[in-house]
Coordinates of C-alpha atoms in Angstrom, one line a residue:
Chain A
M1 CA 10.7 -61.1 7.6
A2 CA 13.6 -63.8 8.0
T3 CA 11.7 -65.8 10.7
G4 CA 11.0 -69.0 10.5
F5 CA 12.5 -69.2 6.6
E6 CA 13.0 -72.1 5.4
L7 CA 15.0 -73.3 2.0
D8 CA 12.8 -75.7 0.2
R9 CA 14.7 -78.8 -0.2
R10 CA 14.4 -79.3 -4.0
I11 CA 15.4 -75.7 -4.5
E12 CA 18.3 -76.5 -2.2
A13 CA 19.3 -79.6 -3.8
G14 CA 19.9 -78.4 -7.5
T15 CA 21.7 -74.9 -6.2
A16 CA 24.8 -73.3 -4.7
H17 CA 24.3 -70.1 -2.7
V18 CA 25.8 -67.1 -3.9
T19 CA 24.8 -64.5 -1.2
D20 CA 21.8 -63.1 0.7
W21 CA 20.3 -60.0 -0.6
P22 CA 17.7 -57.8 1.7
L23 CA 14.8 -59.6 0.6
C24 CA 16.4 -62.7 -1.3
Q25 CA 18.6 -65.4 -1.4
L26 CA 20.7 -65.6 -4.6
R27 CA 21.2 -69.3 -5.6
L28 CA 23.0 -70.5 -8.9
K29 CA 21.1 -73.8 -10.4
D30 CA 23.7 -75.7 -11.1
D31 CA 23.1 -76.6 -14.7
A32 CA 26.3 -76.2 -16.7
R33 CA 24.3 -75.2 -20.2
F34 CA 23.0 -71.6 -18.9
P35 CA 24.2 -69.1 -16.1
W36 CA 21.2 -69.4 -14.1
L37 CA 20.2 -67.5 -10.7
L38 CA 17.3 -68.0 -8.7
L39 CA 16.1 -65.2 -6.4
V40 CA 13.9 -66.6 -3.4
P41 CA 12.4 -64.0 -1.0
R42 CA 13.2 -65.0 2.7
L43 CA 9.7 -65.1 3.3
V44 CA 7.1 -67.9 4.6
G45 CA 4.2 -68.7 1.9
A46 CA 4.7 -66.2 -0.5
S47 CA 4.1 -67.9 -4.1
E48 CA 2.3 -65.5 -5.8
F49 CA 3.7 -61.5 -6.2
T50 CA 0.0 -60.6 -4.7
D51 CA 1.4 -62.6 -1.3
L52 CA 3.9 -59.9 -1.2
S53 CA 3.4 -56.6 1.0
A54 CA 4.0 -53.6 -0.8
G55 CA 7.7 -52.8 0.7
D56 CA 8.6 -56.3 -0.3
Y57 CA 7.1 -56.4 -4.0
E58 CA 8.9 -53.3 -4.4
Q59 CA 12.1 -54.5 -2.9
C60 CA 11.4 -58.0 -4.8
M61 CA 11.4 -56.2 -8.1
A62 CA 14.6 -54.2 -7.0
E63 CA 16.8 -57.1 -6.5
L64 CA 15.0 -58.9 -9.7
L65 CA 16.6 -55.4 -11.5
A66 CA 19.8 -56.0 -9.7
G67 CA 20.2 -59.6 -10.6
T68 CA 19.8 -59.1 -14.2
R69 CA 22.6 -56.2 -13.7
V70 CA 24.7 -59.1 -12.0
M71 CA 24.1 -61.3 -14.7
M72 CA 25.1 -59.1 -17.1
E73 CA 27.9 -57.9 -15.7
A74 CA 29.0 -61.4 -14.6
V75 CA 28.9 -63.4 -18.2
R76 CA 27.7 -60.4 -20.8
P77 CA 25.1 -62.6 -22.3
D78 CA 23.2 -61.7 -25.4
K79 CA 19.7 -61.7 -23.6
I80 CA 18.3 -61.8 -19.9
N81 CA 15.3 -64.2 -19.2
V82 CA 13.0 -64.0 -16.2
A83 CA 10.7 -66.1 -15.2
M84 CA 8.3 -67.2 -12.1
F85 CA 6.6 -70.5 -11.7
G86 CA 6.0 -72.2 -8.9
N87 CA 4.2 -75.0 -10.1
I88 CA 6.1 -77.9 -9.0
V89 CA 7.9 -75.8 -5.9
P90 CA 5.3 -73.3 -4.2
Q91 CA 8.1 -71.5 -2.5
M92 CA 8.3 -68.1 -4.6
H93 CA 11.6 -68.3 -6.3
L94 CA 12.1 -66.1 -9.8
H95 CA 14.9 -67.2 -12.5
V96 CA 17.1 -64.7 -13.8
I97 CA 18.9 -67.0 -16.9
G98 CA 21.8 -65.3 -19.2
R99 CA 21.1 -66.7 -22.4
F100 CA 23.9 -66.9 -25.2
R101 CA 22.2 -67.2 -29.4
S102 CA 25.3 -70.4 -29.0
D103 CA 23.3 -71.9 -26.0
A104 CA 21.7 -75.6 -26.0
A105 CA 18.2 -74.1 -25.9
W106 CA 18.4 -71.1 -28.2
P107 CA 16.4 -69.3 -28.8
G108 CA 13.5 -71.6 -27.3
A109 CA 13.0 -71.4 -23.1
V110 CA 15.3 -73.3 -21.3
F111 CA 12.2 -74.7 -19.4
A112 CA 11.7 -76.8 -22.2
A113 CA 15.3 -78.1 -22.4
G114 CA 15.0 -80.5 -19.7
D115 CA 18.3 -81.1 -17.3
G116 CA 21.9 -80.3 -18.2
P117 CA 24.9 -81.6 -16.9
E118 CA 26.2 -80.3 -13.2
Y119 CA 29.0 -77.9 -13.2
A120 CA 32.5 -79.0 -12.7
A121 CA 33.3 -78.1 -9.2
E122 CA 36.1 -75.6 -10.2
A123 CA 33.9 -73.9 -12.9
K124 CA 31.2 -73.7 -10.4
A125 CA 33.3 -72.1 -7.8
E126 CA 34.4 -69.8 -10.1
L127 CA 30.8 -68.6 -11.7
V128 CA 29.8 -68.6 -7.8
K129 CA 32.7 -65.9 -6.8
K130 CA 32.0 -63.8 -10.5
L131 CA 28.1 -63.5 -9.4
A132 CA 28.6 -63.1 -5.8
N133 CA 31.5 -60.5 -6.3
A134 CA 28.7 -58.5 -8.9
A135 CA 26.4 -58.9 -6.5
A136 CA 28.0 -57.3 -3.6
R137 CA 28.7 -54.1 -6.2
L138 CA 24.8 -53.7 -7.2
R139 CA 23.3 -54.8 -4.1
P140 CA 19.6 -53.1 -4.0
Chain B
M1 CA 6.7 -42.2 -24.1
A2 CA 4.5 -43.4 -26.8
T3 CA 6.1 -41.5 -29.6
G4 CA 7.0 -43.8 -32.5
F5 CA 5.7 -47.1 -30.3
E6 CA 4.7 -49.9 -33.0
L7 CA 3.1 -53.1 -31.7
D8 CA 5.8 -55.6 -33.4
R9 CA 4.0 -57.6 -36.2
R10 CA 4.7 -61.0 -35.1
I11 CA 3.5 -60.0 -31.1
E12 CA -0.4 -58.5 -33.3
A13 CA -0.4 -61.4 -34.8
G14 CA -1.2 -63.8 -32.4
T15 CA -3.1 -61.5 -30.2
A16 CA -5.9 -59.8 -29.4
H17 CA -6.4 -56.0 -28.0
V18 CA -7.1 -56.1 -24.5
T19 CA -6.7 -52.3 -22.8
D20 CA -4.0 -49.9 -23.1
W21 CA -2.6 -48.6 -19.1
P22 CA -0.1 -46.0 -18.5
L23 CA 3.0 -47.6 -19.9
C24 CA 1.6 -51.6 -21.2
Q25 CA -0.6 -52.5 -24.1
L26 CA -2.5 -55.7 -22.4
R27 CA -3.3 -58.1 -24.9
L28 CA -4.3 -61.9 -24.6
K29 CA -2.6 -64.5 -26.6
D30 CA -4.7 -66.8 -28.9
D31 CA -4.6 -70.0 -27.3
A32 CA -7.1 -71.5 -26.1
R33 CA -5.5 -73.8 -23.9
F34 CA -4.4 -71.1 -21.5
P35 CA -5.8 -67.6 -20.3
W36 CA -2.4 -65.9 -21.2
L37 CA -2.2 -62.0 -21.0
L38 CA 0.6 -60.2 -23.0
L39 CA 2.1 -56.5 -20.9
V40 CA 3.8 -54.8 -23.4
P41 CA 5.4 -51.6 -22.7
R42 CA 4.7 -48.4 -25.1
L43 CA 8.3 -47.9 -25.4
V44 CA 10.8 -48.0 -28.2
G45 CA 14.0 -50.0 -28.1
A46 CA 13.0 -51.5 -25.2
S47 CA 14.5 -55.1 -24.5
E48 CA 15.5 -55.4 -21.2
F49 CA 14.5 -54.3 -18.0
T50 CA 17.8 -52.2 -17.6
D51 CA 16.9 -50.5 -20.8
L52 CA 14.1 -48.6 -18.6
S53 CA 14.1 -45.1 -17.1
A54 CA 13.6 -46.0 -13.2
G55 CA 10.2 -44.3 -13.7
D56 CA 9.4 -46.7 -16.2
Y57 CA 10.5 -49.8 -14.6
E58 CA 8.7 -49.3 -11.5
Q59 CA 5.6 -48.6 -13.3
C60 CA 5.9 -51.9 -15.2
M61 CA 6.4 -53.7 -12.1
A62 CA 3.4 -52.1 -10.9
E63 CA 1.6 -52.9 -14.0
L64 CA 3.0 -56.7 -13.8
L65 CA 1.3 -56.7 -10.1
A66 CA -1.9 -55.5 -11.4
G67 CA -1.8 -57.9 -14.1
T68 CA -1.7 -60.6 -11.8
R69 CA -5.0 -59.3 -10.4
V70 CA -6.3 -59.2 -13.3
M71 CA -5.4 -62.3 -14.3
M72 CA -6.6 -64.0 -10.6
E73 CA -9.8 -61.9 -10.7
A74 CA -10.7 -62.9 -14.6
V75 CA -10.4 -66.6 -14.7
R76 CA -9.5 -67.6 -10.5
P77 CA -5.9 -70.1 -12.3
D78 CA -4.4 -72.5 -9.6
K79 CA -1.3 -70.5 -10.0
I80 CA 0.1 -67.9 -12.0
N81 CA 3.0 -68.0 -14.2
V82 CA 5.3 -64.7 -15.4
A83 CA 8.1 -64.8 -17.7
M84 CA 10.0 -62.2 -19.9
F85 CA 12.3 -63.8 -23.0
G86 CA 12.8 -61.7 -25.8
N87 CA 14.9 -64.2 -27.6
I88 CA 12.6 -64.1 -30.7
V89 CA 10.9 -60.9 -30.5
P90 CA 13.3 -58.2 -28.8
Q91 CA 10.1 -56.1 -28.7
M92 CA 9.8 -56.3 -24.2
H93 CA 6.8 -57.9 -23.4
L94 CA 5.9 -59.8 -20.2
H95 CA 3.6 -62.8 -20.0
V96 CA 1.1 -63.5 -17.4
I97 CA -0.2 -66.8 -17.4
G98 CA -3.4 -68.3 -15.6
R99 CA -2.4 -71.9 -14.6
F100 CA -5.1 -74.6 -13.7
R101 CA -4.1 -78.4 -12.6
S102 CA -6.1 -79.1 -15.2
D103 CA -4.5 -77.5 -18.2
A104 CA -2.6 -79.2 -21.4
A105 CA 0.8 -78.4 -19.8
W106 CA 0.7 -78.6 -16.1
P107 CA 2.9 -78.2 -13.7
G108 CA 5.2 -77.7 -16.9
A109 CA 6.0 -74.5 -18.4
V110 CA 3.3 -73.4 -21.3
F111 CA 6.6 -72.5 -23.4
A112 CA 7.4 -76.0 -23.9
A113 CA 3.7 -77.0 -25.1
G114 CA 4.1 -75.9 -28.6
D115 CA 1.4 -74.1 -30.0
G116 CA -2.3 -74.7 -29.3
P117 CA -5.8 -74.4 -31.1
E118 CA -6.9 -70.3 -31.3
Y119 CA -9.9 -69.8 -29.1
A120 CA -13.2 -69.6 -31.2
A121 CA -14.7 -66.0 -31.8
E122 CA -17.3 -66.1 -29.0
A123 CA -14.9 -67.5 -26.7
K124 CA -12.3 -65.0 -27.0
A125 CA -14.8 -62.1 -27.3
E126 CA -16.0 -63.1 -24.0
L127 CA -13.0 -63.6 -22.2
V128 CA -11.4 -60.4 -23.5
K129 CA -14.4 -58.7 -22.3
K130 CA -13.7 -60.2 -18.8
L131 CA -10.3 -59.5 -18.4
A132 CA -10.9 -55.8 -20.1
N133 CA -13.3 -55.0 -17.3
A134 CA -11.3 -56.2 -14.5
A135 CA -8.1 -54.6 -16.1
A136 CA -10.4 -50.9 -15.7
R137 CA -11.0 -51.9 -12.0
L138 CA -7.5 -52.6 -11.4
R139 CA -5.9 -49.9 -13.7
P140 CA -2.1 -48.8 -11.5

């Protein structure tokens, strides 16, 4: 499955590694406004759900559900937002975002809110650790 | 499953009925800029994926995949965009949107593009028919 997989540099640039699950790499988007996970299936050339084998799709959806749980446990948001676009970076990546009624874009979509400030180094390390701990417990 | 289910009036107001699958009602969003399906699980009180039983989640994801196929067959877009927010309307609804490099929001998210014009009645009826035909063939 992972043969030849390389993380797209545009995804890598704005995110930090959290952990690897059986199919996806989990990464934290470096936007201090929103707790925001990316799930990147370690597959070559996958862009649409229909590109996945039945087994990979099933695992991807199990990891999406588990990613929702990780976000809920780690940051206790008011709502989870989920999305997959790929209009700019075709390498498949799923967004799992914890939203708060008090956040900078509520109730709008974060995708309409432009780029935000990066985390301070310490805050980022702390959140990555919290997410990684939840991800280890909830690994699907 | 369907006992007591009522479609949220805000979802109903801006959409047209396409068909009912085992779990979800499929509806077309009345925005002439983007071919845009909503999948609404006929469940009471479901807002997050974690609110679904294991069986309902599995069926929901099977219908999400099939909804992707329906959009691909019916309109042959360049990319499929998928999202689930629920920040404004908590009743769970999944967005499956066919995107074209030539569309009004490309490569941005349609959620940043405000409201668009409604379909002309004939164009809407034709698209609903096309989607319903594909949905009948691809029913999961």
